[in-house]
C-alpha cells in the first residue's frame, strides 16, 4: 500500500509552507529518511524527508506552490499502485479550511490598525463574494474586522486563494475612504529605466520580509532615540576574559553577548518596553524573551532566547551561539523564531555608528547597536577621547512615551558602563 507524504507542521504558528524544490522526481527510487523536497516557511527553509522506501509515484504540487500544513504532497510505493484517493482536494472550487493556530502563551502578530486620518467604514465581504474570490475563512474574518476591500487583493495561497497573510499585507489603497474624502495616491513608476537588468523575483522569505517591513511601518508610530554608552568597561572586561585561564568558559564571550545580557537585566525595570501590542491591548511581560538579529546567506533571521532574564552571561552567550549556528545552517525551528518580547540588532561589526532599526510587530521596542568610536568628553575641565558604543532605540510611540524610552536608554547605558559589576551581581 502506498505511503503518503504530508506537509509537516513545522511550528505552532506555521499555517503554510512553500515548496522551494523537489530533490527527487516522479519515478525516482527513494529510501526512508532521504531528503524528498525542500520547503520554506515564513521564517526558515528545511528539507522534508521521505517516510518510507520505494518509488516516488507522484508529487501533487509544483515548485513555488504554497501548501497548507497537514496536506498530502506526494506518494511513495510500488510502481503501478493506484494513488487516486491520496491526491489532495486543494482546488479553486473547494479550497481547504485554514487550520487555526494552537493557543499559546507566546505573543502573536498584531492586527493592523488603520490611520486616524479618516474613519474607515466596515465593508464586509458577502458570502458569495468570499466564494467567488476563494478567500479562506480566517482571511475573510480579518478582512471584515479591518474593513478591507478584498476585490483588489491577489491571493498567494493554493489556486490563488486569499489567505490571512495576503489581507495583512494589503496596501492602504484597499481601504475605502469615508464619504466626501479623497484618497491621495502617489504616481507609481511602471516602466523600468533603460539598461541591462537582472530580474530577481520577490518571493519566498524575501517576499515575506518585504511584507512585514511594510506592515511594520504602516501599522506603528515609530520613533528612534540615539544615545551612546562608555565602552571602556566592555572592552577591558572582554579582554580580561579572553586572556584568563581561570574563566576558560567565558573566553569566547562577545561584545554582543554583553549587550544581550545587559538588555535582559534592564528590561524588567522598564516593563513598558518588554511588551507587545495586540488588538489595542498592551501585554507587558515579566520574562524577557529576547530576539536578536542574525545575518544569513538566505535572509535576516531573529531567533529568540527564552527567559533571558534568568540566564547568566555564560548561558546567554552559549544560547546565542547555538541559535546563530542553527540559523546559518538552516536547522533553526520556526518556534525558535517566534514569541519574542524585544529585539536587539547589532551592525557595529560592519562599521555602522547609528541607524534606525525597524520594529518587529507586535513588539513595541527594538535596540540597534552601533560600533565603538572615540567620543570627546570633558573630564575635570579637560577634553578626553573616550570609546563609546552607539545605541539606537526604536519604539512604538502608540504605547511607549519618549521619556520612558529615554529612561530605558539611560539605565542600559549606565549598566554597560559598569558591565563587570553587573555580571558579578
mmCIF file of C-alpha atoms in Angstrom:
data_model
loop_
_atom_site.group_PDB
_atom_site.id
_atom_site.type_symbol
_atom_site.label_atom_id
_atom_site.label_comp_id
_atom_site.label_asym_id
_atom_site.label_seq_id
_atom_site.Cartn_x
_atom_site.Cartn_y
_atom_site.Cartn_z
ATOM 1 C CA UNK A 1 0.000 0.000 0.000
ATOM 2 C CA UNK A 2 1.345 3.417 -0.974
ATOM 3 C CA UNK A 3 2.605 5.770 1.718
ATOM 4 C CA UNK A 4 1.532 9.388 1.661
ATOM 5 C CA UNK A 5 3.940 12.251 2.317
ATOM 6 C CA UNK A 6 2.308 15.045 4.332
ATOM 7 C CA UNK A 7 3.415 18.676 4.535
ATOM 8 C CA UNK A 8 4.675 18.747 8.137
ATOM 9 C CA UNK A 9 3.530 21.299 10.700
ATOM 10 C CA UNK A 10 6.845 22.988 11.417
ATOM 11 C CA UNK A 11 5.746 25.112 14.351
ATOM 12 C CA UNK A 12 2.615 26.146 16.169
ATOM 13 C CA UNK A 13 2.374 29.393 14.216
ATOM 14 C CA UNK A 14 3.039 27.881 10.762
ATOM 15 C CA UNK A 15 -0.042 27.505 8.551
ATOM 16 C CA UNK A 16 1.504 27.030 5.106
ATOM 17 C CA UNK A 17 4.851 26.174 3.524
ATOM 18 C CA UNK A 18 6.228 26.969 0.085
ATOM 19 C CA UNK A 19 7.796 24.121 -1.880
ATOM 20 C CA UNK A 20 11.167 25.522 -2.951
ATOM 21 C CA UNK A 21 12.197 22.494 -4.970
ATOM 22 C CA UNK A 22 11.809 18.745 -5.374
ATOM 23 C CA UNK A 23 15.051 16.881 -4.671
ATOM 24 C CA UNK A 24 13.506 13.688 -6.025
ATOM 25 C CA UNK A 25 11.389 13.487 -9.166
ATOM 26 C CA UNK A 26 8.429 11.321 -10.108
ATOM 27 C CA UNK A 27 9.650 7.786 -10.786
ATOM 28 C CA UNK A 28 12.825 8.089 -8.703
ATOM 29 C CA UNK A 29 13.706 5.492 -6.091
ATOM 30 C CA UNK A 30 13.958 6.815 -2.561
ATOM 31 C CA UNK A 31 14.954 5.478 0.845
ATOM 32 C CA UNK A 32 13.236 6.237 4.143
ATOM 33 C CA UNK A 33 14.871 9.272 5.730
ATOM 34 C CA UNK A 34 16.284 10.527 2.430
ATOM 35 C CA UNK A 35 15.508 14.190 1.565
ATOM 36 C CA UNK A 36 12.480 14.412 -0.711
ATOM 37 C CA UNK A 37 11.975 18.145 -1.142
ATOM 38 C CA UNK A 38 12.923 21.497 0.353
ATOM 39 C CA UNK A 39 10.199 23.707 1.799
ATOM 40 C CA UNK A 40 10.178 27.229 3.159
ATOM 41 C CA UNK A 41 8.101 28.689 5.960
ATOM 42 C CA UNK A 42 7.771 32.392 6.646
ATOM 43 C CA UNK A 43 10.830 32.003 8.895
ATOM 44 C CA UNK A 44 13.198 29.367 7.537
ATOM 45 C CA UNK A 45 13.862 26.695 4.943
ATOM 46 C CA UNK A 46 14.352 22.984 5.596
ATOM 47 C CA UNK A 47 14.148 19.567 3.971
ATOM 48 C CA UNK A 48 11.237 17.131 4.149
ATOM 49 C CA UNK A 49 12.416 13.537 4.477
ATOM 50 C CA UNK A 50 10.750 10.501 2.974
ATOM 51 C CA UNK A 51 8.704 8.476 5.481
ATOM 52 C CA UNK A 52 9.188 5.233 3.549
ATOM 53 C CA UNK A 53 11.336 3.467 0.965
ATOM 54 C CA UNK A 54 10.099 2.800 -2.547
ATOM 55 C CA UNK A 55 9.344 4.732 -5.714
ATOM 56 C CA UNK A 56 8.145 8.319 -5.818
ATOM 57 C CA UNK A 57 4.840 7.636 -7.548
ATOM 58 C CA UNK A 58 3.726 11.239 -7.903
ATOM 59 C CA UNK A 59 4.064 14.752 -6.500
ATOM 60 C CA UNK A 60 0.869 16.732 -6.003
ATOM 61 C CA UNK A 61 2.260 20.269 -6.048
ATOM 62 C CA UNK A 62 4.754 22.112 -8.229
ATOM 63 C CA UNK A 63 7.788 24.057 -7.107
ATOM 64 C CA UNK A 64 6.840 27.513 -5.853
ATOM 65 C CA UNK A 65 3.366 26.499 -4.685
ATOM 66 C CA UNK A 66 2.247 27.362 -1.166
ATOM 67 C CA UNK A 67 0.710 24.367 0.557
ATOM 68 C CA UNK A 68 -1.245 24.228 3.835
ATOM 69 C CA UNK A 69 0.295 22.067 6.549
ATOM 70 C CA UNK A 70 -1.030 18.518 7.033
ATOM 71 C CA UNK A 71 -1.899 18.283 3.318
ATOM 72 C CA UNK A 72 -0.673 15.382 1.161
ATOM 73 C CA UNK A 73 2.171 16.480 -1.128
ATOM 74 C CA UNK A 74 3.413 13.179 -2.601
ATOM 75 C CA UNK A 75 3.002 9.401 -2.590
ATOM 76 C CA UNK A 76 5.620 6.641 -2.293
ATOM 77 C CA UNK A 77 5.062 2.982 -3.063
ATOM 78 C CA UNK A 78 5.417 0.309 -5.733
ATOM 79 C CA UNK A 79 5.135 1.220 -9.440
ATOM 80 C CA UNK A 80 1.604 0.846 -10.740
ATOM 81 C CA UNK A 81 -0.188 1.370 -7.429
ATOM 82 C CA UNK A 82 -3.418 3.381 -7.555
ATOM 83 C CA UNK A 83 -2.940 6.625 -5.594
ATOM 84 C CA UNK A 84 -6.036 8.477 -6.774
ATOM 85 C CA UNK A 85 -7.538 8.531 -3.291
ATOM 86 C CA UNK A 86 -4.366 10.053 -1.863
ATOM 87 C CA UNK A 87 -4.409 13.161 -4.021
ATOM 88 C CA UNK A 88 -5.438 16.248 -2.054
ATOM 89 C CA UNK A 89 -8.573 18.157 -2.958
ATOM 90 C CA UNK A 90 -6.992 21.624 -2.934
ATOM 91 C CA UNK A 91 -8.730 23.320 -5.813
ATOM 92 C CA UNK A 92 -10.240 26.671 -6.613
ATOM 93 C CA UNK A 93 -13.710 25.191 -6.345
ATOM 94 C CA UNK A 94 -13.129 23.536 -2.973
ATOM 95 C CA UNK A 95 -10.368 25.224 -1.006
ATOM 96 C CA UNK A 96 -9.265 23.676 2.296
ATOM 97 C CA UNK A 97 -10.177 25.299 5.549
ATOM 98 C CA UNK A 98 -7.425 27.238 7.307
ATOM 99 C CA UNK A 99 -6.185 25.467 10.425
ATOM 100 C CA UNK A 100 -6.367 27.701 13.453
ATOM 101 C CA UNK A 101 -3.087 28.165 15.279
ATOM 102 C CA UNK A 102 -2.792 26.375 18.612
ATOM 103 C CA UNK A 103 -3.369 28.537 21.650
ATOM 104 C CA UNK A 104 -0.091 29.530 23.283
ATOM 105 C CA UNK A 105 1.162 31.995 25.831
ATOM 106 C CA UNK A 106 3.538 33.473 23.303
ATOM 107 C CA UNK A 107 2.979 36.843 21.637
ATOM 108 C CA UNK A 108 1.136 36.719 18.358
ATOM 109 C CA UNK A 109 1.157 39.029 15.390
ATOM 110 C CA UNK A 110 -0.671 42.274 15.914
ATOM 111 C CA UNK A 111 -3.744 43.093 13.860
ATOM 112 C CA UNK A 112 -3.079 46.145 11.673
ATOM 113 C CA UNK A 113 -4.796 49.318 12.760
ATOM 114 C CA UNK A 114 -5.926 51.988 10.342
ATOM 115 C CA UNK A 115 -4.519 55.528 10.340
ATOM 116 C CA UNK A 116 -6.517 58.062 12.301
ATOM 117 C CA UNK A 117 -6.650 60.426 9.331
ATOM 118 C CA UNK A 118 -10.146 59.215 8.477
ATOM 119 C CA UNK A 119 -12.777 56.844 9.770
ATOM 120 C CA UNK A 120 -12.753 53.521 7.964
ATOM 121 C CA UNK A 121 -16.158 52.093 7.158
ATOM 122 C CA UNK A 122 -16.526 48.415 7.910
ATOM 123 C CA UNK A 123 -17.073 46.944 4.474
ATOM 124 C CA UNK A 124 -17.913 43.287 4.965
ATOM 125 C CA UNK A 125 -17.435 40.831 2.095
ATOM 126 C CA UNK A 126 -20.603 38.946 1.309
ATOM 127 C CA UNK A 127 -20.744 35.157 1.397
ATOM 128 C CA UNK A 128 -20.977 34.952 -2.374
ATOM 129 C CA UNK A 129 -18.023 37.321 -2.658
ATOM 130 C CA UNK A 130 -15.941 35.017 -0.464
ATOM 131 C CA UNK A 131 -16.742 32.021 -2.655
ATOM 132 C CA UNK A 132 -16.084 33.930 -5.872
ATOM 133 C CA UNK A 133 -12.786 35.311 -4.586
ATOM 134 C CA UNK A 134 -11.715 31.993 -2.984
ATOM 135 C CA UNK A 135 -10.883 33.545 0.354
ATOM 136 C CA UNK A 136 -10.116 31.429 3.397
ATOM 137 C CA UNK A 137 -12.359 31.800 6.473
ATOM 138 C CA UNK A 138 -9.592 33.317 8.610
ATOM 139 C CA UNK A 139 -8.665 35.790 5.878
ATOM 140 C CA UNK A 140 -12.327 36.714 5.388
ATOM 141 C CA UNK A 141 -12.770 37.287 9.121
ATOM 142 C CA UNK A 142 -9.707 39.545 9.246
ATOM 143 C CA UNK A 143 -10.872 41.466 6.159
ATOM 144 C CA UNK A 144 -14.237 42.061 7.813
ATOM 145 C CA UNK A 145 -12.598 43.257 11.009
ATOM 146 C CA UNK A 146 -10.315 45.718 9.211
ATOM 147 C CA UNK A 147 -12.781 46.883 6.588
ATOM 148 C CA UNK A 148 -10.519 45.690 3.765
ATOM 149 C CA UNK A 149 -11.927 45.508 0.234
ATOM 150 C CA UNK A 150 -10.780 42.073 -0.924
ATOM 151 C CA UNK A 151 -11.599 42.672 -4.602
ATOM 152 C CA UNK A 152 -8.159 44.153 -5.196
ATOM 153 C CA UNK A 153 -6.149 41.588 -3.247
ATOM 154 C CA UNK A 154 -4.127 38.988 -5.134
ATOM 155 C CA UNK A 155 -4.176 35.645 -3.378
ATOM 156 C CA UNK A 156 -0.910 33.787 -2.832
ATOM 157 C CA UNK A 157 -2.426 30.599 -1.450
ATOM 158 C CA UNK A 158 -3.070 27.395 -3.418
ATOM 159 C CA UNK A 159 -5.088 28.070 -6.549
ATOM 160 C CA UNK A 160 -4.832 31.831 -5.991
ATOM 161 C CA UNK A 161 -6.744 31.602 -2.721
ATOM 162 C CA UNK A 162 -6.558 34.691 -0.490
ATOM 163 C CA UNK A 163 -5.061 33.739 2.862
ATOM 164 C CA UNK A 164 -4.595 35.672 6.095
ATOM 165 C CA UNK A 165 -1.131 36.914 5.172
ATOM 166 C CA UNK A 166 -2.466 38.486 1.958
ATOM 167 C CA UNK A 167 -5.005 40.519 3.944
ATOM 168 C CA UNK A 168 -2.359 41.680 6.430
ATOM 169 C CA UNK A 169 -0.152 42.818 3.557
ATOM 170 C CA UNK A 170 -2.967 44.634 1.725
ATOM 171 C CA UNK A 171 -1.877 48.164 0.730
ATOM 172 C CA UNK A 172 -3.681 51.214 2.127
ATOM 173 C CA UNK A 173 -5.499 51.596 -1.185
ATOM 174 C CA UNK A 174 -7.538 48.502 -0.265
ATOM 175 C CA UNK A 175 -9.254 50.535 2.448
ATOM 176 C CA UNK A 176 -12.157 52.632 1.273
ATOM 177 C CA UNK A 177 -12.042 56.311 2.389
ATOM 178 C CA UNK A 178 -15.019 57.801 4.157
ATOM 179 C CA UNK A 179 -17.685 59.615 2.172
ATOM 180 C CA UNK A 180 -16.608 63.049 0.996
ATOM 181 C CA UNK A 181 -12.884 62.306 1.316
ATOM 182 C CA UNK A 182 -10.395 61.850 -1.481
ATOM 183 C CA UNK A 183 -7.682 59.245 -1.450
ATOM 184 C CA UNK A 184 -4.268 60.692 -2.255
ATOM 185 C CA UNK A 185 -2.419 58.156 -4.384
ATOM 186 C CA UNK A 186 1.157 58.944 -5.444
ATOM 187 C CA UNK A 187 2.191 58.183 -9.027
ATOM 188 C CA UNK A 188 3.737 54.742 -9.477
ATOM 189 C CA UNK A 189 6.593 54.107 -11.887
ATOM 190 C CA UNK A 190 5.504 51.299 -14.182
ATOM 191 C CA UNK A 191 8.391 51.307 -16.653
ATOM 192 C CA UNK A 192 11.971 50.340 -15.927
ATOM 193 C CA UNK A 193 14.790 52.772 -16.690
ATOM 194 C CA UNK A 194 16.893 51.801 -19.731
ATOM 195 C CA UNK A 195 19.880 49.497 -19.276
ATOM 196 C CA UNK A 196 20.699 45.866 -18.625
ATOM 197 C CA UNK A 197 18.999 44.324 -15.606
ATOM 198 C CA UNK A 198 18.914 41.063 -13.722
ATOM 199 C CA UNK A 199 15.410 40.081 -12.680
ATOM 200 C CA UNK A 200 15.212 38.715 -9.137
ATOM 201 C CA UNK A 201 11.680 37.559 -8.223
ATOM 202 C CA UNK A 202 10.340 38.877 -4.935
ATOM 203 C CA UNK A 203 9.206 35.581 -3.495
ATOM 204 C CA UNK A 204 9.590 33.180 -0.607
ATOM 205 C CA UNK A 205 11.229 34.507 2.536
ATOM 206 C CA UNK A 206 12.321 37.718 0.827
ATOM 207 C CA UNK A 207 8.714 38.499 -0.108
ATOM 208 C CA UNK A 208 7.520 37.778 3.432
ATOM 209 C CA UNK A 209 10.187 40.059 4.908
ATOM 210 C CA UNK A 210 9.164 42.797 2.469
ATOM 211 C CA UNK A 211 5.529 42.444 3.522
ATOM 212 C CA UNK A 212 6.401 42.542 7.219
ATOM 213 C CA UNK A 213 8.640 45.588 6.882
ATOM 214 C CA UNK A 214 5.895 47.449 5.034
ATOM 215 C CA UNK A 215 3.330 46.357 7.607
ATOM 216 C CA UNK A 216 5.623 47.483 10.434
ATOM 217 C CA UNK A 217 5.924 50.984 9.016
ATOM 218 C CA UNK A 218 2.228 51.274 8.174
ATOM 219 C CA UNK A 219 0.848 49.958 11.453
ATOM 220 C CA UNK A 220 3.109 51.570 14.071
ATOM 221 C CA UNK A 221 4.189 55.068 15.103
ATOM 222 C CA UNK A 222 7.944 54.591 15.068
ATOM 223 C CA UNK A 223 10.308 56.925 16.887
ATOM 224 C CA UNK A 224 14.062 56.371 17.204
ATOM 225 C CA UNK A 225 16.238 57.764 20.006
ATOM 226 C CA UNK A 226 20.031 57.742 19.678
ATOM 227 C CA UNK A 227 22.488 57.611 22.565
ATOM 228 C CA UNK A 228 25.872 56.109 23.443
ATOM 229 C CA UNK A 229 27.494 54.355 26.391
ATOM 230 C CA UNK A 230 31.028 54.484 27.754
ATOM 231 C CA UNK A 231 32.600 51.323 26.349
ATOM 232 C CA UNK A 232 35.809 51.207 28.378
ATOM 233 C CA UNK A 233 34.484 48.592 30.802
ATOM 234 C CA UNK A 234 33.085 46.499 27.935
ATOM 235 C CA UNK A 235 36.412 46.444 26.117
ATOM 236 C CA UNK A 236 38.618 45.872 29.152
ATOM 237 C CA UNK A 237 36.362 43.201 30.707
ATOM 238 C CA UNK A 238 36.195 41.284 27.425
ATOM 239 C CA UNK A 239 39.957 41.463 27.084
ATOM 240 C CA UNK A 240 40.448 40.129 30.622
ATOM 241 C CA UNK A 241 38.093 37.219 29.952
ATOM 242 C CA UNK A 242 39.852 36.339 26.674
ATOM 243 C CA UNK A 243 43.231 36.126 28.372
ATOM 244 C CA UNK A 244 42.023 34.497 31.606
ATOM 245 C CA UNK A 245 42.981 30.921 32.365
ATOM 246 C CA UNK A 246 40.518 30.722 35.248
ATOM 247 C CA UNK A 247 37.454 31.808 33.240
ATOM 248 C CA UNK A 248 38.031 29.465 30.304
ATOM 249 C CA UNK A 249 34.298 29.029 29.641
ATOM 250 C CA UNK A 250 33.921 32.807 29.192
ATOM 251 C CA UNK A 251 36.830 33.377 26.814
ATOM 252 C CA UNK A 252 34.552 33.409 23.758
ATOM 253 C CA UNK A 253 32.058 35.931 25.132
ATOM 254 C CA UNK A 254 31.484 38.723 22.589
ATOM 255 C CA UNK A 255 30.515 42.361 22.898
ATOM 256 C CA UNK A 256 27.086 41.377 21.567
ATOM 257 C CA UNK A 257 26.740 38.816 24.381
ATOM 258 C CA UNK A 258 27.415 41.601 26.883
ATOM 259 C CA UNK A 259 24.734 43.724 25.195
ATOM 260 C CA UNK A 260 22.175 40.904 25.308
ATOM 261 C CA UNK A 261 22.976 40.266 28.965
ATOM 262 C CA UNK A 262 22.647 43.951 29.897
ATOM 263 C CA UNK A 263 19.367 44.312 27.976
ATOM 264 C CA UNK A 264 17.937 41.214 29.680
ATOM 265 C CA UNK A 265 18.707 42.777 33.070
ATOM 266 C CA UNK A 266 17.371 46.226 32.115
ATOM 267 C CA UNK A 267 14.005 45.346 30.569
ATOM 268 C CA UNK A 268 12.403 44.070 33.812
ATOM 269 C CA UNK A 269 12.944 47.555 35.269
ATOM 270 C CA UNK A 270 11.213 49.086 32.237
ATOM 271 C CA UNK A 271 8.251 46.745 31.527
ATOM 272 C CA UNK A 272 6.680 49.184 29.055
ATOM 273 C CA UNK A 273 9.485 48.184 26.638
ATOM 274 C CA UNK A 274 9.195 44.448 27.282
ATOM 275 C CA UNK A 275 5.725 44.302 25.785
ATOM 276 C CA UNK A 276 3.616 43.573 22.710
ATOM 277 C CA UNK A 277 0.618 45.416 21.266
ATOM 278 C CA UNK A 278 -2.144 43.110 20.044
ATOM 279 C CA UNK A 279 -5.640 44.291 19.111
ATOM 280 C CA UNK A 280 -5.383 47.558 21.064
ATOM 281 C CA UNK A 281 -4.247 45.702 24.208
ATOM 282 C CA UNK A 282 -0.750 46.100 25.628
ATOM 283 C CA UNK A 283 0.686 42.958 27.200
ATOM 284 C CA UNK A 284 3.705 43.574 29.440
ATOM 285 C CA UNK A 285 5.830 40.519 30.194
ATOM 286 C CA UNK A 286 7.719 39.594 33.346
ATOM 287 C CA UNK A 287 10.008 37.220 31.450
ATOM 288 C CA UNK A 288 12.323 38.594 28.785
ATOM 289 C CA UNK A 289 12.144 36.595 25.553
ATOM 290 C CA UNK A 290 14.981 38.311 23.759
ATOM 291 C CA UNK A 291 15.219 38.240 19.981
ATOM 292 C CA UNK A 292 18.455 39.104 18.203
ATOM 293 C CA UNK A 293 19.114 39.601 14.505
ATOM 294 C CA UNK A 294 21.272 37.076 12.618
ATOM 295 C CA UNK A 295 22.505 37.774 9.090
ATOM 296 C CA UNK A 296 22.352 34.585 6.999
ATOM 297 C CA UNK A 297 23.003 33.970 3.278
ATOM 298 C CA UNK A 298 19.279 33.382 2.761
ATOM 299 C CA UNK A 299 17.819 36.257 4.761
ATOM 300 C CA UNK A 300 17.782 38.062 8.089
ATOM 301 C CA UNK A 301 16.533 35.855 10.932
ATOM 302 C CA UNK A 302 15.603 36.746 14.506
ATOM 303 C CA UNK A 303 15.881 33.757 16.884
ATOM 304 C CA UNK A 304 14.662 34.184 20.450
ATOM 305 C CA UNK A 305 16.493 33.483 23.725
ATOM 306 C CA UNK A 306 13.730 32.340 26.095
ATOM 307 C CA UNK A 307 13.670 33.717 29.631
ATOM 308 C CA UNK A 308 16.903 35.592 29.044
ATOM 309 C CA UNK A 309 16.487 37.488 32.320
ATOM 310 C CA UNK A 310 17.006 34.215 34.225
ATOM 311 C CA UNK A 311 20.210 33.239 32.395
ATOM 312 C CA UNK A 312 23.720 34.242 33.407
ATOM 313 C CA UNK A 313 26.261 35.642 30.954
ATOM 314 C CA UNK A 314 27.685 32.222 30.123
ATOM 315 C CA UNK A 315 24.237 30.747 29.397
ATOM 316 C CA UNK A 316 23.172 33.704 27.241
ATOM 317 C CA UNK A 317 26.418 33.516 25.261
ATOM 318 C CA UNK A 318 26.036 29.770 24.747
ATOM 319 C CA UNK A 319 22.375 30.041 23.669
ATOM 320 C CA UNK A 320 23.099 32.946 21.316
ATOM 321 C CA UNK A 321 25.853 30.921 19.627
ATOM 322 C CA UNK A 322 23.631 27.847 19.351
ATOM 323 C CA UNK A 323 20.788 29.773 17.758
ATOM 324 C CA UNK A 324 23.141 31.652 15.421
ATOM 325 C CA UNK A 325 24.653 28.369 14.200
ATOM 326 C CA UNK A 326 21.164 26.910 13.687
ATOM 327 C CA UNK A 327 20.156 29.924 11.581
ATOM 328 C CA UNK A 328 23.315 29.759 9.454
ATOM 329 C CA UNK A 329 22.994 26.005 8.920
ATOM 330 C CA UNK A 330 19.248 26.124 8.242
ATOM 331 C CA UNK A 331 18.427 23.954 11.249
ATOM 332 C CA UNK A 332 16.558 26.550 13.306
ATOM 333 C CA UNK A 333 12.950 25.603 14.045
ATOM 334 C CA UNK A 334 10.077 28.028 13.360
ATOM 335 C CA UNK A 335 9.168 28.029 17.059
ATOM 336 C CA UNK A 336 12.669 29.319 17.872
ATOM 337 C CA UNK A 337 11.946 32.325 15.656
ATOM 338 C CA UNK A 338 8.698 33.402 17.302
ATOM 339 C CA UNK A 339 7.462 34.716 20.625
ATOM 340 C CA UNK A 340 9.990 37.484 21.252
ATOM 341 C CA UNK A 341 9.122 40.421 23.520
ATOM 342 C CA UNK A 342 12.043 42.675 22.496
ATOM 343 C CA UNK A 343 14.737 42.589 19.810
ATOM 344 C CA UNK A 344 18.412 43.578 19.552
ATOM 345 C CA UNK A 345 20.078 44.137 16.180
ATOM 346 C CA UNK A 346 23.804 44.824 16.002
ATOM 347 C CA UNK A 347 25.517 46.417 12.982
ATOM 348 C CA UNK A 348 28.546 47.621 14.891
ATOM 349 C CA UNK A 349 30.825 44.958 13.394
ATOM 350 C CA UNK A 350 30.025 46.418 9.964
ATOM 351 C CA UNK A 351 31.231 49.874 10.939
ATOM 352 C CA UNK A 352 27.795 51.439 11.435
ATOM 353 C CA UNK A 353 27.718 54.166 14.082
ATOM 354 C CA UNK A 354 23.927 54.587 14.384
ATOM 355 C CA UNK A 355 20.843 53.631 12.405
ATOM 356 C CA UNK A 356 17.065 53.401 12.575
ATOM 357 C CA UNK A 357 16.021 49.826 13.368
ATOM 358 C CA UNK A 358 12.514 48.880 12.227
ATOM 359 C CA UNK A 359 10.123 47.410 14.779
ATOM 360 C CA UNK A 360 9.218 43.747 14.684
ATOM 361 C CA UNK A 361 5.444 43.911 15.423
ATOM 362 C CA UNK A 362 3.764 43.207 17.738
ATOM 363 C CA UNK A 363 6.856 44.146 19.776
ATOM 364 C CA UNK A 364 7.000 47.817 20.805
ATOM 365 C CA UNK A 365 10.770 48.190 21.073
ATOM 366 C CA UNK A 366 13.961 47.264 19.231
ATOM 367 C CA UNK A 367 17.532 48.246 20.102
ATOM 368 C CA UNK A 368 20.109 48.922 17.406
ATOM 369 C CA UNK A 369 23.772 48.634 18.392
ATOM 370 C CA UNK A 370 26.484 50.557 16.565
ATOM 371 C CA UNK A 371 30.260 50.354 16.621
ATOM 372 C CA UNK A 372 32.693 51.700 19.206
ATOM 373 C CA UNK A 373 34.036 55.183 18.450
ATOM 374 C CA UNK A 374 36.110 57.716 20.337
ATOM 375 C CA UNK A 375 33.917 60.478 21.717
ATOM 376 C CA UNK A 376 35.231 63.770 23.133
ATOM 377 C CA UNK A 377 34.182 64.081 26.783
ATOM 378 C CA UNK A 378 35.050 66.811 29.262
ATOM 379 C CA UNK A 379 36.655 65.328 32.389
ATOM 380 C CA UNK A 380 37.865 67.619 35.188
ATOM 381 C CA UNK A 381 37.993 70.568 32.828
ATOM 382 C CA UNK A 382 39.895 68.692 30.124
ATOM 383 C CA UNK A 383 38.632 67.118 26.917
ATOM 384 C CA UNK A 384 39.390 63.420 26.707
ATOM 385 C CA UNK A 385 38.562 60.996 23.905
ATOM 386 C CA UNK A 386 36.768 58.028 25.435
ATOM 387 C CA UNK A 387 35.444 54.991 23.488
ATOM 388 C CA UNK A 388 31.646 54.899 23.327
ATOM 389 C CA UNK A 389 29.271 52.359 21.787
ATOM 390 C CA UNK A 390 26.286 53.613 19.778
ATOM 391 C CA UNK A 391 22.742 52.756 20.868
ATOM 392 C CA UNK A 392 19.629 53.394 18.729
ATOM 393 C CA UNK A 393 16.268 52.571 20.279
ATOM 394 C CA UNK A 394 13.128 52.479 18.125
ATOM 395 C CA UNK A 395 9.798 52.444 19.951
ATOM 396 C CA UNK A 396 6.150 52.299 19.001
ATOM 397 C CA UNK A 397 5.035 55.743 20.150
ATOM 398 C CA UNK A 398 1.471 54.453 20.332
ATOM 399 C CA UNK A 399 2.354 52.646 23.555
ATOM 400 C CA UNK A 400 5.750 53.955 24.709
ATOM 401 C CA UNK A 401 6.432 57.597 25.540
ATOM 402 C CA UNK A 402 9.698 59.216 24.540
ATOM 403 C CA UNK A 403 10.598 59.890 28.170
ATOM 404 C CA UNK A 404 10.133 56.222 29.069
ATOM 405 C CA UNK A 405 12.367 55.213 26.168
ATOM 406 C CA UNK A 406 14.986 57.748 27.250
ATOM 407 C CA UNK A 407 14.941 56.332 30.786
ATOM 408 C CA UNK A 408 15.492 52.834 29.418
ATOM 409 C CA UNK A 409 18.475 54.016 27.390
ATOM 410 C CA UNK A 410 19.840 55.820 30.444
ATOM 411 C CA UNK A 411 19.611 52.706 32.610
ATOM 412 C CA UNK A 412 21.098 50.498 29.907
ATOM 413 C CA UNK A 413 23.944 52.920 29.286
ATOM 414 C CA UNK A 414 24.799 53.006 32.990
ATOM 415 C CA UNK A 415 24.849 49.216 33.213
ATOM 416 C CA UNK A 416 27.046 48.868 30.142
ATOM 417 C CA UNK A 417 29.429 51.408 31.660
ATOM 418 C CA UNK A 418 29.791 49.095 34.677
ATOM 419 C CA UNK A 419 29.278 45.762 32.906
ATOM 420 C CA UNK A 420 31.786 43.942 35.127
ATOM 421 C CA UNK A 421 29.784 44.854 38.219
ATOM 422 C CA UNK A 422 26.526 43.863 36.537
ATOM 423 C CA UNK A 423 27.895 40.414 35.657
ATOM 424 C CA UNK A 424 29.170 39.944 39.219
ATOM 425 C CA UNK A 425 25.755 40.673 40.772
#
